[in-house]
């Protein structure tokens, strides 16, 4: 099985990736509720795709809250 790059690219172009990045840094600036709704909708369709799309967001916490 290959990684679903086309789906990932579409999710990125729709703003479904890195949802917690603030707008001032070029992200969509979604809050916790919006992000949870996106995660829920993606997982309803396919939990593996949801993990592939939202998994990298786990690395954002040190970047967003580590300094400023």
Coordinates of N, CA and C in Angstrom, one line a residue:
X1 N 0.8 -1.2 0.0 CA 0.0 0.0 0.0 C 0.9 1.2 0.0
X2 N 0.5 2.2 -0.8 CA 1.3 3.4 -0.9 C 0.7 4.5 -0.1
X3 N 1.5 5.5 0.2 CA 1.0 6.7 1.0 C 0.1 7.5 0.0
X4 N -1.1 8.0 0.5 CA -2.1 8.7 -0.3 C -1.7 10.1 -0.6
X5 N -0.7 10.3 -1.4 CA -0.2 11.7 -1.6 C -1.2 12.6 -2.2
X6 N -2.0 12.1 -3.1 CA -3.0 13.0 -3.8 C -4.0 13.5 -2.8
X7 N -4.5 12.6 -1.9 CA -5.4 13.0 -0.9 C -4.8 14.0 0.0
X8 N -3.6 13.8 0.4 CA -2.9 14.7 1.3 C -2.8 16.1 0.6
X9 N -2.4 16.1 -0.6 CA -2.3 17.4 -1.4 C -3.7 18.1 -1.4
X10 N -4.7 17.4 -1.7 CA -6.1 18.0 -1.7 C -6.5 18.5 -0.3
X11 N -6.2 17.8 0.7 CA -6.5 18.2 2.1 C -5.7 19.5 2.4
X12 N -4.5 19.6 1.9 CA -3.7 20.8 2.2 C -4.2 22.0 1.4
X13 N -4.6 21.7 0.2 CA -5.2 22.9 -0.6 C -6.5 23.3 -0.1
X14 N -7.2 22.5 0.6 CA -8.5 22.8 1.2 C -8.4 23.4 2.6
X15 N -7.1 23.5 3.1 CA -6.9 24.0 4.5 C -7.2 23.1 5.6
X16 N -7.2 21.8 5.3 CA -7.5 20.8 6.4 C -6.3 20.3 7.1
X17 N -5.1 20.8 6.8 CA -3.9 20.4 7.5 C -3.4 21.5 8.3
X18 N -2.7 21.2 9.4 CA -2.1 22.2 10.2 C -3.1 23.3 10.6
X19 N -4.3 22.9 11.0 CA -5.4 23.8 11.3 C -5.1 24.7 12.5
X20 N -4.2 24.3 13.4 CA -4.0 25.1 14.6 C -2.9 26.3 14.4
X21 N -2.3 26.3 13.2 CA -1.3 27.4 12.9 C -2.1 28.7 12.8
X22 N -1.7 29.7 13.6 CA -2.4 31.0 13.5 C -2.3 31.7 12.1
X23 N -3.3 32.5 11.8 CA -3.3 33.2 10.6 C -2.0 34.0 10.4
X24 N -1.5 34.6 11.5 CA -0.4 35.5 11.3 C 0.9 34.8 10.9
X25 N 0.9 33.4 11.0 CA 2.0 32.6 10.5 C 1.6 31.9 9.2
X26 N 0.5 32.2 8.6 CA 0.1 31.6 7.3 C -0.8 30.4 7.4
X27 N -1.3 30.1 8.6 CA -2.2 29.0 8.7 C -3.6 29.4 8.7
X28 N -4.5 28.4 8.8 CA -5.9 28.8 8.8 C -6.5 29.4 10.1
X29 N -5.8 29.2 11.2 CA -6.1 29.8 12.4 C -7.4 29.2 13.1
X30 N -7.6 27.9 12.9 CA -8.8 27.2 13.5 C -8.5 27.0 15.0
X31 N -9.6 27.1 15.7 CA -9.6 26.8 17.1 C -9.7 25.3 17.4
X32 N -9.8 25.0 18.7 CA -10.0 23.6 19.1 C -11.3 23.0 18.6
X33 N -12.4 23.7 18.6 CA -13.7 23.2 18.2 C -13.6 22.9 16.7
X34 N -13.1 23.9 15.9 CA -13.1 23.7 14.4 C -12.2 22.5 14.1
X35 N -11.0 22.4 14.8 CA -10.1 21.3 14.5 C -10.7 20.0 14.9
X36 N -11.4 19.9 16.0 CA -12.1 18.7 16.4 C -13.2 18.2 15.4
X37 N -13.9 19.2 14.9 CA -14.9 18.9 13.9 C -14.3 18.3 12.6
X38 N -13.2 18.9 12.2 CA -12.4 18.4 11.0 C -12.0 17.0 11.3
X39 N -11.4 16.8 12.5 CA -10.9 15.4 12.8 C -12.0 14.4 12.8
X40 N -13.1 14.8 13.4 CA -14.3 13.9 13.5 C -14.8 13.5 12.1
X41 N -14.9 14.5 11.2 CA -15.4 14.3 9.8 C -14.4 13.4 9.0
X42 N -13.1 13.7 9.2 CA -12.2 12.8 8.5 C -12.1 11.4 9.0
X43 N -12.2 11.2 10.3 CA -12.2 9.9 10.9 C -13.4 9.1 10.5
X44 N -14.5 9.8 10.4 CA -15.8 9.1 10.0 C -15.6 8.5 8.6
X45 N -14.9 9.2 7.7 CA -14.7 8.6 6.4 C -13.6 7.5 6.4
X46 N -12.5 7.8 7.1 CA -11.4 6.9 7.1 C -10.4 7.3 8.2
X47 N -10.3 6.5 9.2 CA -9.4 6.9 10.3 C -7.9 6.9 9.9
X48 N -7.5 6.1 8.9 CA -6.1 6.1 8.5 C -5.8 7.5 7.8
X49 N -6.7 7.9 7.0 CA -6.5 9.2 6.3 C -6.5 10.3 7.3
X50 N -7.4 10.3 8.3 CA -7.4 11.3 9.4 C -6.1 11.3 10.1
X51 N -5.5 10.2 10.4 CA -4.2 10.2 11.0 C -3.1 10.7 10.1
X52 N -3.2 10.4 8.9 CA -2.1 10.9 7.9 C -2.2 12.4 7.8
X53 N -3.5 13.0 7.8 CA -3.6 14.4 7.7 C -3.4 15.2 9.0
X54 N -3.9 14.7 10.1 CA -3.7 15.4 11.3 C -2.5 15.0 12.2
X55 N -1.9 13.8 11.9 CA -0.8 13.4 12.7 C 0.4 14.4 12.8
X56 N 0.8 15.0 11.7 CA 1.8 16.0 11.8 C 1.6 17.2 12.7
X57 N 0.3 17.4 13.0 CA -0.1 18.5 13.9 C 0.5 18.3 15.3
X58 N 0.8 17.1 15.7 CA 1.3 16.8 17.0 C 2.6 17.5 17.2
X59 N 3.3 17.7 16.2 CA 4.6 18.4 16.3 C 4.5 19.9 16.4
X60 N 3.3 20.4 16.3 CA 3.2 21.9 16.3 C 3.2 22.5 17.7
X61 N 2.9 21.8 18.7 CA 2.8 22.4 20.0 C 4.1 23.0 20.5
X62 N 5.3 22.4 20.3 CA 6.5 23.1 20.7 C 6.8 24.3 19.8
X63 N 6.4 24.3 18.6 CA 6.6 25.4 17.7 C 5.7 26.6 18.1
X64 N 4.4 26.3 18.4 CA 3.4 27.3 18.7 C 3.5 27.9 20.1
X65 N 3.9 27.0 21.1 CA 3.9 27.4 22.5 C 5.3 27.4 23.1
X66 N 6.3 27.1 22.4 CA 7.6 27.0 23.0 C 8.3 28.3 23.2
X67 N 8.0 29.3 22.4 CA 8.6 30.6 22.6 C 7.7 31.6 21.9
X68 N 7.9 32.9 22.2 CA 7.2 34.0 21.5 C 7.3 35.3 22.3

